[in-house]
Short mmCIF file of C-alpha atoms in Angstrom, two decimals:
data_model
loop_
_atom_site.label_atom_id
_atom_site.label_comp_id
_atom_site.label_asym_id
_atom_site.label_seq_id
_atom_site.Cartn_x
_atom_site.Cartn_y
_atom_site.Cartn_z
CA MET A 127 -28.80 14.13 16.67
CA ALA A 128 -29.22 11.81 13.67
CA GLY A 129 -32.46 12.53 11.87
CA ALA A 130 -32.89 15.98 13.43
CA PRO A 131 -33.55 19.05 11.25
CA VAL A 132 -30.36 20.53 9.90
CA LYS A 133 -29.47 24.07 10.97
CA THR A 134 -26.84 26.47 9.69
CA SER A 135 -23.70 26.83 11.82
CA ASP A 136 -21.05 29.53 11.44
CA SER A 137 -18.41 27.43 13.21
CA THR A 138 -17.93 24.83 10.48
CA ARG A 139 -15.78 24.55 7.40
CA ALA A 140 -16.44 23.45 3.82
CA LEU A 141 -18.19 20.27 2.73
CA PRO A 142 -15.83 17.35 2.10
CA PRO A 143 -16.04 16.43 -1.59
CA CYS A 144 -18.05 13.35 -2.43
CA PRO A 145 -16.05 10.41 -3.86
CA GLU A 146 -17.48 11.07 -7.31
CA GLU A 147 -16.43 14.72 -7.32
CA THR A 148 -13.22 15.87 -8.97
CA ARG A 149 -12.31 18.78 -6.70
CA THR A 150 -8.72 18.71 -5.49
CA PRO A 151 -7.99 17.93 -1.81
CA GLU A 152 -6.67 21.46 -1.22
CA ILE A 153 -10.17 22.94 -1.63
CA ALA A 154 -11.42 21.16 1.48
CA PRO A 155 -9.88 21.13 4.99
CA HIS A 156 -7.51 18.26 5.49
CA GLU A 157 -4.85 16.88 7.80
CA LEU A 158 -1.42 15.46 7.03
CA GLU A 159 -0.43 13.02 9.73
CA VAL A 160 2.10 10.21 10.14
CA LYS A 161 1.51 7.53 12.76
CA LEU A 162 4.21 5.21 14.09
CA GLU A 163 3.87 2.25 16.43
CA CYS A 164 6.24 0.79 18.99
CA GLU A 165 6.35 -1.70 21.81
CA PRO A 166 4.50 -0.57 24.98
CA GLY A 167 6.71 1.40 27.33
CA LYS A 168 9.01 2.84 24.67
CA LEU A 169 6.97 6.01 24.08
CA ARG A 170 8.13 7.68 27.28
CA LYS A 171 11.71 7.74 26.00
CA LEU A 172 10.91 9.36 22.67
CA PHE A 173 11.12 12.94 23.90
CA ASP A 174 14.85 12.26 24.28
CA VAL A 175 15.17 11.41 20.56
CA GLY A 176 17.08 14.01 18.58
CA PRO A 177 14.81 16.85 17.40
CA LEU A 178 11.96 15.87 19.76
CA SER A 179 13.94 16.86 22.83
CA ALA A 180 13.28 20.54 22.07
CA ALA A 181 9.57 19.97 22.73
CA LYS A 182 9.98 18.01 25.98
CA LEU A 183 9.65 20.98 28.36
CA HIS A 184 6.37 22.03 26.76
CA ALA A 185 4.68 18.63 26.73
CA ARG A 186 1.26 18.42 28.30
CA SER A 187 -0.70 15.35 29.33
CA GLN A 188 -4.39 14.61 28.87
CA ARG A 189 -6.82 11.71 28.97
CA LEU A 190 -8.86 11.33 25.80
CA VAL A 191 -11.92 9.15 25.26
CA GLY A 192 -13.11 8.95 21.67
CA ALA A 193 -16.46 7.40 20.75
CA TYR A 194 -16.84 6.41 17.08
CA PHE A 195 -20.36 6.49 15.68
CA ASP A 196 -21.87 4.75 12.68
CA THR A 197 -24.92 2.82 11.65
CA GLN A 198 -25.11 -0.75 12.88
CA ASP A 199 -24.07 -1.92 9.40
CA ASP A 200 -21.26 0.68 9.13
CA LYS A 201 -22.56 2.78 6.26
CA LEU A 202 -20.20 5.66 7.02
CA ASP A 203 -17.15 3.43 7.12
CA GLY A 204 -18.17 1.90 3.80
CA ALA A 205 -18.13 5.39 2.28
CA GLY A 206 -14.71 6.24 3.73
CA MET A 207 -16.09 8.45 6.54
CA THR A 208 -15.29 8.43 10.26
CA LEU A 209 -17.48 10.25 12.79
CA ARG A 210 -16.07 10.71 16.28
CA VAL A 211 -16.95 12.55 19.49
CA ARG A 212 -13.88 12.99 21.68
CA LYS A 213 -14.01 13.87 25.40
CA SER A 214 -11.21 15.62 27.23
CA GLY A 215 -12.32 16.85 30.68
CA THR A 216 -15.49 18.86 30.10
CA ARG A 217 -14.72 19.56 26.44
CA ARG A 218 -16.44 17.66 23.60
CA ILE A 219 -15.22 17.82 19.98
CA MET A 220 -17.10 16.18 17.09
CA THR A 221 -14.88 15.29 14.14
CA LEU A 222 -15.67 14.01 10.66
CA LYS A 223 -12.80 12.55 8.65
CA TRP A 224 -12.89 11.09 5.17
CA THR A 225 -10.72 9.52 2.54
CA ARG A 226 -11.30 9.46 -1.19
CA PRO A 227 -9.99 7.42 -4.11
CA GLN A 228 -6.76 8.95 -5.44
CA GLU A 229 -6.26 10.93 -2.21
CA ARG A 230 -2.64 11.76 -1.49
CA LEU A 231 -0.90 9.37 0.87
CA PHE A 232 -1.08 10.33 4.57
CA PHE A 233 -3.68 13.04 3.79
CA ARG A 234 -7.27 12.89 5.04
CA GLY A 235 -10.13 15.33 4.90
CA GLU A 236 -11.14 16.64 8.31
CA VAL A 237 -13.68 19.00 9.84
CA GLU A 238 -14.39 19.40 13.55
CA VAL A 239 -16.73 21.42 15.78
CA SER A 240 -17.54 21.70 19.48
CA VAL A 241 -20.63 19.89 20.80
CA ASN A 242 -22.38 19.94 24.15
CA GLY A 243 -23.04 16.25 24.68
CA ASP A 244 -21.41 12.84 24.27
CA ALA A 245 -23.37 11.95 21.10
CA PRO A 246 -23.07 13.41 17.60
CA ASP A 247 -25.02 16.60 16.96
CA LEU A 248 -25.12 16.93 13.19
CA GLU A 249 -26.80 20.33 13.47
CA ARG A 250 -23.40 21.69 14.47
CA PHE A 251 -21.99 20.87 11.04
CA ASP A 252 -22.45 22.96 7.95
CA PRO A 253 -25.84 22.02 6.39
CA GLU A 254 -24.23 20.38 3.38
CA ILE A 255 -21.97 18.26 5.56
CA ALA A 256 -24.86 17.18 7.77
CA THR A 257 -26.94 16.31 4.73
CA LYS A 258 -24.12 14.23 3.29
CA VAL A 259 -23.72 12.30 6.54
CA LEU A 260 -27.47 11.67 6.75
CA GLU A 261 -27.64 10.53 3.13
CA THR A 262 -24.66 8.22 3.55
CA SER A 263 -26.19 6.68 6.67
CA ASP A 264 -29.59 6.24 4.93
CA ASN A 265 -31.00 8.18 7.91
CA LYS A 266 -30.39 5.15 10.11
CA PRO A 267 -29.62 5.65 13.82
CA LEU A 268 -26.01 6.36 14.67
CA VAL A 269 -24.66 4.16 17.45
CA CYS A 270 -21.30 3.94 19.18
CA ARG A 271 -19.35 1.16 17.47
CA PHE A 272 -16.17 1.36 19.56
CA GLU A 273 -14.14 3.66 21.80
CA THR A 274 -10.52 4.70 22.14
CA ILE A 275 -9.20 5.43 25.64
CA VAL A 276 -5.73 6.90 25.71
CA ARG A 277 -3.34 8.89 27.84
CA ARG A 278 -1.79 11.44 25.50
CA ARG A 279 1.35 13.53 25.89
CA VAL A 280 1.37 16.27 23.30
CA ALA A 281 3.71 19.11 22.37
CA ASP A 282 4.47 21.43 19.47
CA LEU A 283 7.80 21.42 17.67
CA SER A 284 9.07 24.14 15.35
CA LEU A 285 11.48 23.23 12.55
CA GLY A 286 12.24 26.52 10.87
CA ASP A 287 9.01 27.56 9.15
CA THR A 288 7.42 24.16 9.79
CA ARG A 289 5.32 23.45 12.88
CA VAL A 290 4.50 19.89 13.90
CA GLU A 291 2.29 18.60 16.71
CA ILE A 292 3.74 15.52 18.41
CA ALA A 293 1.41 13.21 20.30
CA PHE A 294 2.29 10.02 22.19
CA ASP A 295 -0.77 7.83 22.79
CA GLU A 296 -0.89 4.85 25.15
CA GLY A 297 -4.17 3.09 25.81
CA GLU A 298 -6.64 0.79 24.10
CA ILE A 299 -9.43 0.44 21.58
CA VAL A 300 -12.53 -1.13 23.11
CA SER A 301 -15.61 -2.70 21.53
CA ALA A 302 -17.99 -4.68 23.73
CA ASP A 303 -15.81 -7.31 25.47
CA ARG A 304 -12.90 -7.04 23.03
CA SER A 305 -9.93 -4.67 23.18
CA ILE A 306 -6.53 -4.04 21.64
CA LYS A 307 -3.61 -2.01 22.97
CA ILE A 308 -2.42 1.29 21.49
CA SER A 309 1.17 2.53 21.63
CA GLU A 310 1.57 5.21 18.96
CA CYS A 311 3.43 8.35 18.07
CA GLU A 312 1.46 10.79 15.88
CA LEU A 313 3.16 13.60 13.97
CA GLU A 314 0.72 16.09 12.46
CA LEU A 315 1.72 18.97 10.21
CA LYS A 316 0.18 22.17 11.51
CA GLU A 317 2.01 24.56 9.24
CA GLY A 318 4.82 24.49 6.71
CA ASP A 319 6.61 21.93 4.53
CA PRO A 320 5.24 18.36 4.22
CA ALA A 321 8.72 17.09 3.34
CA ALA A 322 9.98 18.31 6.71
CA LEU A 323 7.27 16.25 8.45
CA PHE A 324 8.30 13.08 6.61
CA THR A 325 11.98 13.70 7.32
CA LEU A 326 11.21 14.16 11.03
CA ALA A 327 9.12 10.97 11.04
CA ALA A 328 12.02 9.07 9.47
CA GLN A 329 14.28 10.27 12.29
CA VAL A 330 11.74 9.14 14.89
CA ALA A 331 11.46 5.72 13.21
CA SER A 332 15.19 5.28 13.78
CA ALA A 333 14.45 5.00 17.51
CA GLY A 334 12.81 1.60 16.90
CA LEU A 335 9.31 2.51 15.66
CA TRP A 336 7.50 1.38 12.54
CA LEU A 337 4.77 2.97 10.46
CA ALA A 338 1.18 2.34 11.51
CA PRO A 339 -0.66 2.42 8.16
CA ALA A 340 -4.00 1.55 9.77
CA PRO A 341 -5.49 4.45 11.77
CA LYS A 342 -7.26 3.82 15.06
CA ALA A 343 -10.64 4.00 13.35
CA GLN A 344 -9.79 1.24 10.88
CA ARG A 345 -8.52 -0.99 13.66
CA GLY A 346 -11.61 -0.20 15.72
CA TYR A 347 -14.02 -1.16 12.96
CA LEU A 348 -12.25 -4.48 12.47
CA LEU A 349 -12.42 -5.08 16.23
CA ALA A 350 -16.13 -4.24 16.35
CA ARG A 351 -16.87 -6.63 13.47
CA GLY A 352 -14.57 -9.36 14.78
CA GLU A 353 -12.59 -9.29 11.52
CA LYS A 354 -8.93 -9.48 10.56
CA PRO A 355 -7.21 -7.17 8.06
CA THR A 356 -7.25 -8.38 4.46
CA GLU A 357 -4.93 -7.86 1.53
CA VAL A 358 -4.83 -4.63 -0.48
CA ARG A 359 -4.50 -5.03 -4.24
CA ALA A 360 -3.04 -2.66 -6.78
CA THR A 361 -5.23 0.06 -8.27
CA GLU A 362 -4.55 1.98 -11.46
CA PRO A 363 -3.97 5.71 -10.99
CA GLN A 364 -6.41 7.93 -12.86
CA PHE A 365 -5.09 10.95 -14.77
CA ASP A 366 -6.66 13.69 -16.80
CA PRO A 367 -5.32 13.82 -20.39
CA GLY A 368 -3.33 17.00 -19.72
CA THR A 369 -1.62 15.80 -16.53
CA LEU A 370 2.04 16.85 -16.43
CA VAL A 371 5.00 14.46 -16.23
CA GLU A 372 6.02 15.66 -12.77
CA GLU A 373 2.57 15.07 -11.30
CA VAL A 374 2.42 11.60 -12.84
CA ILE A 375 5.75 10.67 -11.22
CA GLY A 376 4.56 11.64 -7.74
CA VAL A 377 1.16 9.97 -8.04
CA ILE A 378 2.56 6.67 -9.34
CA ILE A 379 5.16 6.46 -6.57
CA GLU A 380 2.54 7.17 -3.88
CA ASN A 381 0.15 4.68 -5.49
CA ASN A 382 2.65 1.86 -4.98
CA ILE A 383 3.69 2.96 -1.49
CA ARG A 384 -0.02 2.88 -0.54
CA GLN A 385 -0.36 -0.74 -1.64
CA PHE A 386 2.87 -1.73 0.13
CA LEU A 387 1.79 -0.14 3.42
CA GLY A 388 -1.79 -1.32 3.06
CA ASN A 389 -0.73 -4.95 3.39
CA TRP A 390 1.27 -4.49 6.60
CA PRO A 391 -1.70 -5.01 8.95
CA ALA A 392 -2.67 -8.34 7.36
CA LEU A 393 0.92 -9.59 7.60
CA LEU A 394 1.45 -8.42 11.18
CA GLU A 395 -1.81 -9.90 12.47
CA SER A 396 -2.04 -13.15 10.47
CA ASP A 397 -0.28 -15.54 8.10
CA LEU A 398 -2.44 -14.44 5.18
CA PRO A 399 -0.43 -15.55 2.11
CA GLU A 400 -1.93 -12.88 -0.11
CA SER A 401 -0.49 -10.12 2.11
CA ILE A 402 3.09 -11.15 1.32
CA HIS A 403 2.25 -11.54 -2.34
CA GLN A 404 0.66 -8.10 -2.60
CA MET A 405 3.54 -6.46 -0.73
CA ARG A 406 5.97 -7.93 -3.24
CA VAL A 407 3.72 -6.89 -6.13
CA ALA A 408 3.74 -3.33 -4.77
CA LEU A 409 7.53 -3.32 -4.52
CA ARG A 410 7.90 -4.76 -8.03
CA ARG A 411 5.57 -2.13 -9.41
CA LEU A 412 7.46 0.57 -7.52
CA ARG A 413 10.80 -0.67 -8.82
CA ALA A 414 9.45 -0.77 -12.37
CA ALA A 415 8.23 2.81 -12.05
CA LEU A 416 11.48 4.06 -10.53
CA ARG A 417 13.45 2.39 -13.29
CA LEU A 418 11.34 4.13 -15.94
CA PHE A 419 11.83 7.48 -14.24
CA GLU A 420 15.56 6.97 -13.76
CA LYS A 421 15.96 6.01 -17.41
CA ALA A 422 14.12 9.15 -18.50
CA PHE A 423 15.91 11.41 -15.98
CA PRO A 424 19.34 9.85 -15.24
CA GLY A 425 20.92 10.83 -11.96
CA ALA A 426 17.72 12.30 -10.53
CA GLY A 427 17.87 10.12 -7.40
CA PHE A 428 15.37 7.34 -8.17
CA GLU A 429 17.92 4.51 -8.31
CA ALA A 430 18.81 4.51 -4.60
CA PHE A 431 15.16 3.98 -3.65
CA ARG A 432 14.85 1.25 -6.26
CA ALA A 433 17.79 -0.63 -4.73
CA GLU A 434 16.26 -0.44 -1.24
CA ALA A 435 12.90 -1.66 -2.54
CA LYS A 436 14.69 -4.67 -4.04
CA ARG A 437 16.43 -5.43 -0.75
CA ILE A 438 13.14 -5.50 1.12
CA ALA A 439 11.42 -7.57 -1.58
CA ASP A 440 14.23 -10.14 -1.51
CA VAL A 441 13.74 -10.66 2.24
CA LEU A 442 10.01 -11.17 1.71
CA GLY A 443 10.70 -13.64 -1.11
CA GLY A 444 11.40 -16.58 1.19
CA ALA A 445 7.89 -16.53 2.64
CA ARG A 446 6.33 -16.20 -0.80
CA ASP A 447 8.35 -19.11 -2.21
CA HIS A 448 7.00 -21.46 0.47
CA ASP A 449 3.44 -20.24 -0.08
CA VAL A 450 3.82 -21.03 -3.78
CA PHE A 451 5.49 -24.38 -3.12
CA ILE A 452 2.79 -25.63 -0.74
CA ALA A 453 0.06 -24.58 -3.19
CA LEU A 454 1.84 -26.27 -6.11
CA VAL A 455 2.31 -29.54 -4.23
CA THR A 456 -1.23 -29.54 -2.85
CA ASP A 457 -2.88 -28.77 -6.17
CA GLY A 458 -0.49 -30.92 -8.25
CA PRO A 459 1.23 -34.18 -7.30
CA LEU A 460 -0.60 -34.60 -3.98
CA MET A 461 -3.86 -34.88 -5.91
CA ALA A 462 -2.47 -37.93 -7.71
CA PHE A 463 -0.68 -39.43 -4.68
CA ALA A 464 -3.09 -38.57 -1.87
CA SER A 465 -2.41 -41.81 0.02
CA ASP A 466 1.37 -41.41 0.02
CA GLU A 467 2.39 -40.61 3.62
CA SER A 468 5.72 -39.11 2.59
CA PHE A 469 3.87 -35.99 1.42
CA GLU A 470 2.84 -35.27 5.01
CA ALA A 471 6.50 -35.11 6.05
CA LEU A 472 7.38 -32.92 3.05
CA LEU A 473 4.53 -30.45 3.63
CA SER A 474 5.10 -30.37 7.39
CA ALA A 475 8.74 -29.38 6.86
CA SER A 476 7.72 -26.76 4.30
CA GLU A 477 5.11 -25.31 6.66
CA ALA A 478 7.71 -24.98 9.42
CA ARG A 479 10.02 -23.14 7.03
CA ARG A 480 7.10 -20.98 5.86
CA LEU A 481 6.24 -19.91 9.41
CA HIS A 482 9.88 -19.02 10.05
CA ALA A 483 9.99 -17.01 6.83
CA TYR A 484 6.84 -15.14 7.86
CA GLU A 485 8.44 -14.19 11.16
CA ILE A 486 11.42 -12.80 9.25
CA ALA A 487 8.97 -10.88 7.05
CA ARG A 488 7.33 -9.35 10.13
CA GLN A 489 10.74 -8.36 11.43
CA VAL A 490 11.57 -6.55 8.20
CA VAL A 491 8.23 -4.69 8.31
CA ARG A 492 8.91 -3.58 11.90
CA ALA A 493 12.53 -2.72 11.15
CA PRO A 494 13.32 1.02 11.34
CA GLU A 495 15.05 0.79 7.96
CA THR A 496 11.80 -0.17 6.21
CA SER A 497 9.80 2.72 7.67
CA ARG A 498 12.66 5.10 6.95
CA PHE A 499 12.66 3.90 3.33
CA VAL A 500 8.96 4.72 2.97
CA LEU A 501 9.20 8.07 4.76
CA GLU A 502 12.33 9.21 2.95
CA LEU A 503 10.75 8.28 -0.37
CA GLN A 504 7.63 10.19 0.64
CA ALA A 505 9.78 13.22 1.54
CA PHE A 506 11.45 12.87 -1.86
CA VAL A 507 8.02 13.02 -3.53
CA ALA A 508 6.78 15.90 -1.37
CA SER A 509 9.87 18.00 -2.12
CA ARG A 510 10.09 16.91 -5.77
CA GLY A 511 13.62 15.83 -4.91
CA TRP A 512 14.31 14.62 -8.44
CA ARG A 513 14.62 18.27 -9.50
CA ASN A 514 17.81 18.83 -7.51
CA LYS A 515 20.22 17.31 -10.04
CA LEU A 516 18.42 18.02 -13.31
CA GLY A 517 19.38 20.53 -15.95
CA THR A 518 17.16 23.07 -17.67
CA GLU A 519 16.13 20.72 -20.49
CA ASP A 520 14.98 17.97 -18.14
CA LEU A 521 13.17 20.45 -15.90
CA THR A 522 11.30 21.66 -18.96
CA ARG A 523 10.29 18.07 -19.81
CA LEU A 524 8.84 17.64 -16.31
CA GLY A 525 6.41 20.46 -17.05
CA LYS A 526 5.06 18.94 -20.26
CA PRO A 527 1.93 16.76 -20.63
CA ALA A 528 2.68 13.15 -19.70
CA HIS A 529 1.02 11.60 -22.75
CA GLY A 530 4.19 11.66 -24.88
CA PHE A 531 6.40 10.55 -22.01
CA ALA A 532 4.08 7.58 -21.36
CA ALA A 533 3.95 6.60 -25.06
CA ASP A 534 7.76 6.60 -25.30
CA ALA A 535 8.10 4.49 -22.14
CA LEU A 536 5.54 1.94 -23.32
CA GLN A 537 7.06 1.71 -26.79
CA GLY A 538 10.53 1.13 -25.37
CA LEU A 539 9.34 -1.74 -23.17
CA TYR A 540 7.31 -3.22 -26.01
CA ARG A 541 10.29 -3.25 -28.38
CA ARG A 542 12.48 -4.88 -25.74
CA ALA A 543 9.88 -7.59 -25.12
CA ARG A 544 9.58 -8.31 -28.86
CA ARG A 545 13.37 -8.57 -29.10
CA LEU A 546 13.74 -10.86 -26.07
CA GLY A 547 10.95 -13.19 -27.21
CA LYS A 548 11.85 -13.36 -30.88
CA ASP A 549 12.57 -17.11 -30.56
CA ILE A 550 10.07 -17.74 -27.76
CA MET A 551 10.12 -21.54 -27.97
CA GLY A 552 13.90 -21.83 -28.17
CA ILE A 553 15.26 -19.36 -25.63
CA ASP A 554 17.13 -20.64 -22.57
CA PRO A 555 15.79 -20.28 -18.98
CA GLU A 556 17.82 -17.13 -18.27
CA GLU A 557 16.52 -15.38 -21.40
CA ARG A 558 13.00 -16.57 -20.59
CA HIS A 559 13.33 -14.99 -17.14
CA ARG A 560 14.44 -11.67 -18.65
CA LEU A 561 11.47 -11.76 -21.02
CA ARG A 562 9.09 -12.45 -18.14
CA ILE A 563 10.45 -9.48 -16.16
CA CYS A 564 10.19 -7.22 -19.21
CA LEU A 565 6.57 -8.25 -19.78
CA LYS A 566 5.77 -7.53 -16.13
CA ASN A 567 7.28 -4.07 -16.46
CA LEU A 568 5.27 -3.48 -19.62
CA ARG A 569 2.08 -4.56 -17.84
CA TYR A 570 2.80 -2.25 -14.91
CA ALA A 571 3.49 0.65 -17.29
CA ALA A 572 0.18 0.00 -19.05
CA ASP A 573 -1.55 0.13 -15.66
CA PHE A 574 0.30 3.30 -14.64
CA PHE A 575 -0.31 5.25 -17.84
CA GLY A 576 -3.47 3.71 -19.32
CA SER A 577 -5.81 6.50 -18.21
CA LEU A 578 -3.77 9.05 -20.19
CA PHE A 579 -5.05 7.51 -23.43
CA GLU A 580 -8.44 7.97 -25.02
CA GLU A 581 -9.67 4.39 -25.51
CA PRO A 582 -9.99 2.45 -22.23
CA ARG A 583 -11.24 -0.59 -24.14
CA ASP A 584 -8.01 -0.75 -26.15
CA VAL A 585 -5.99 -0.56 -22.93
CA LYS A 586 -8.05 -3.37 -21.41
CA LYS A 587 -7.69 -5.59 -24.48
CA PHE A 588 -3.93 -5.10 -24.54
CA THR A 589 -3.46 -5.87 -20.84
CA LYS A 590 -5.71 -8.93 -21.12
CA THR A 591 -3.57 -10.30 -23.96
CA LEU A 592 -0.43 -9.49 -22.01
CA SER A 593 -1.79 -11.21 -18.90
CA ALA A 594 -2.42 -14.44 -20.80
CA LEU A 595 1.20 -14.48 -21.99
CA GLN A 596 2.42 -13.72 -18.47
CA ASP A 597 0.37 -16.63 -17.12
CA SER A 598 1.96 -19.03 -19.59
CA LEU A 599 5.45 -17.91 -18.62
CA GLY A 600 4.45 -17.83 -14.95
CA ALA A 601 3.52 -21.52 -14.97
CA HIS A 602 7.07 -22.30 -16.08
CA ASN A 603 8.50 -20.03 -13.37
CA ASP A 604 6.36 -21.70 -10.68
CA ALA A 605 7.79 -25.05 -11.73
CA VAL A 606 11.31 -23.66 -11.34
CA VAL A 607 10.43 -22.38 -7.84
CA ALA A 608 9.06 -25.82 -6.92
CA LEU A 609 12.27 -27.54 -8.05
CA LYS A 610 14.45 -25.14 -6.09
CA THR A 611 12.34 -25.27 -2.92
CA VAL A 612 11.80 -29.04 -2.79
CA ARG A 613 15.54 -29.70 -2.51
CA ASP A 614 15.85 -27.37 0.48
CA VAL A 615 12.78 -28.82 2.19
CA GLU A 616 13.87 -32.41 1.60
CA GLN A 617 17.13 -31.82 3.46
CA GLU A 618 15.23 -30.62 6.51
CA ALA A 619 12.51 -33.30 6.36
CA GLY A 620 14.96 -36.16 5.97
CA GLY A 621 14.26 -39.63 4.64
CA ALA A 622 10.54 -39.56 5.49
CA ALA A 623 9.97 -37.09 2.66
CA HIS A 624 12.35 -38.64 0.13
CA ARG A 625 9.70 -40.33 -2.02
CA ALA A 626 7.45 -37.24 -2.09
CA ALA A 627 10.40 -35.04 -3.02
CA GLY A 628 11.24 -37.37 -5.90
CA ILE A 629 7.67 -37.23 -7.16
CA VAL A 630 7.68 -33.42 -7.02
CA LEU A 631 11.02 -33.29 -8.86
CA GLY A 632 9.68 -35.51 -11.61
CA TRP A 633 6.33 -33.75 -11.80
CA TYR A 634 7.64 -30.21 -12.11
CA GLY A 635 10.89 -31.15 -13.82
CA ARG A 636 8.81 -32.23 -16.80
CA GLU A 637 6.76 -29.02 -16.73
CA SER A 638 9.84 -26.77 -16.49
CA SER A 639 11.55 -28.42 -19.46
CA ASN A 640 8.47 -28.78 -21.69
CA PRO A 641 6.61 -25.46 -21.96
CA GLU A 642 3.00 -25.66 -22.92
CA MET A 643 2.18 -25.20 -26.59
CA LEU A 644 -0.27 -22.54 -25.45
CA LEU A 645 2.75 -20.27 -25.00
CA LYS A 646 3.26 -20.11 -28.76
CA ASP A 647 -0.33 -18.98 -29.32
CA ASP A 648 -0.15 -16.43 -26.51
CA TRP A 649 3.05 -14.97 -27.98
CA ARG A 650 1.44 -14.65 -31.40
CA ALA A 651 -1.58 -12.89 -29.86
CA PHE A 652 0.75 -10.49 -28.06
CA LYS A 653 2.63 -9.61 -31.26
CA ASN A 654 -0.67 -8.95 -33.04
CA ALA A 655 -2.22 -6.91 -30.21
CA LEU A 656 -3.18 -3.30 -30.83
CA CYS A 657 -0.68 -1.01 -29.10
CA PHE A 658 -3.02 1.55 -27.54
CA TRP A 659 -0.33 4.21 -27.11
CA ARG A 660 0.42 4.58 -30.84
#
């Protein structure tokens, strides 16, 4: 029990590394698992899907009740830990799972032991593990925060040398008087090739399932706290100076997939504008990375994934455009014409279009094609699929330190930006757009590769200068979006919104044709900035 003296147990495995430690995930026990969701009732048909049919005769059914324990203020969850006691008949299994910064996507640390009762018995863990749990909880009492109650059908499937456990869970997550339904397919790699697991999951997704990026524990904690999912922002990958090019490629791709998936729950459960924005940021960053890699290693297979990422981002763009438009009108002309009733008609029509665009965005997230895109890209990373079409010289370059590769990529983008913006105040809208995209790609590359260089302060100064220039160009782009969107909205709103539409056209037409003089100063600061990669 929590607070009890810690005893040694021979039945446990190694201590999960603390977040501040630098040990690789392979040193500690871990699980690789893909979860997919579907509409209730569809799970029963999945054993008839392609490769899963081989496991149908061996499927077994069981009722599982999992109690998740934490302090009342969720100290363990805050540290990325999950502590569960699961009941199945008379058997009780206590499991500790954890995630760490920079952990590989779909991987989690895991250690489990048998216990005699329904509550955690930390004495059953290795002493170091028990101590870590106690320290993380500040020795506070551990209480049941929520439960999962599911009927599970489970079977093993062999794919050559790869063995996968398939589990179909139907049930609910319960906390006090609140509950949410569960309808999930879990595919866990027991032995063999991770790429085979992702390929199998992509085939299962084709049956009408979508990825479930939020595990049951995450959903349970939100339920217990009465909260909704929030947006997930980009994080910069951290590399040691000697990290090889091939490792950098895999980590950067997974970094952007993580952000893309991380914003699905907020989109599916709410109209949170930032979720759409961050999903599109993730896809832009991913496309920028894939373009860099394809340019360095032509024909390696990156371009097909880049095209699919663009297709998905374009569908999400409609929702984002209306979010931007409503914010621009509310914070701009409406402030000066607050008593003008025509703005109510204009904004009402835009809100209706926004809600429709969000429903389309949810459909694209739930579409099998989107989950297949993620899973096939993940299989590509796991198998290092880019090696298949490369010659000896390129394969050698993959095994070299990434510092030189990163410096060349940054310098190429920097030169292109300088060339595109040579006459910054005189370039036409199309050239301005190309410059803005190039600067975004340069900013993303600085984020991707910054940790490979020795002076973090120089990286930060450069990206700060670059951000100011992006903001100046972004204000012009927002005005262009407003002009495009207001014409579409006015047609739907009719005559009641005519005056407001005219005001918006005049307001942002002036801004789009007369860039701020601040742009000239921001461009000069960019040209004079210290290039940290040189």
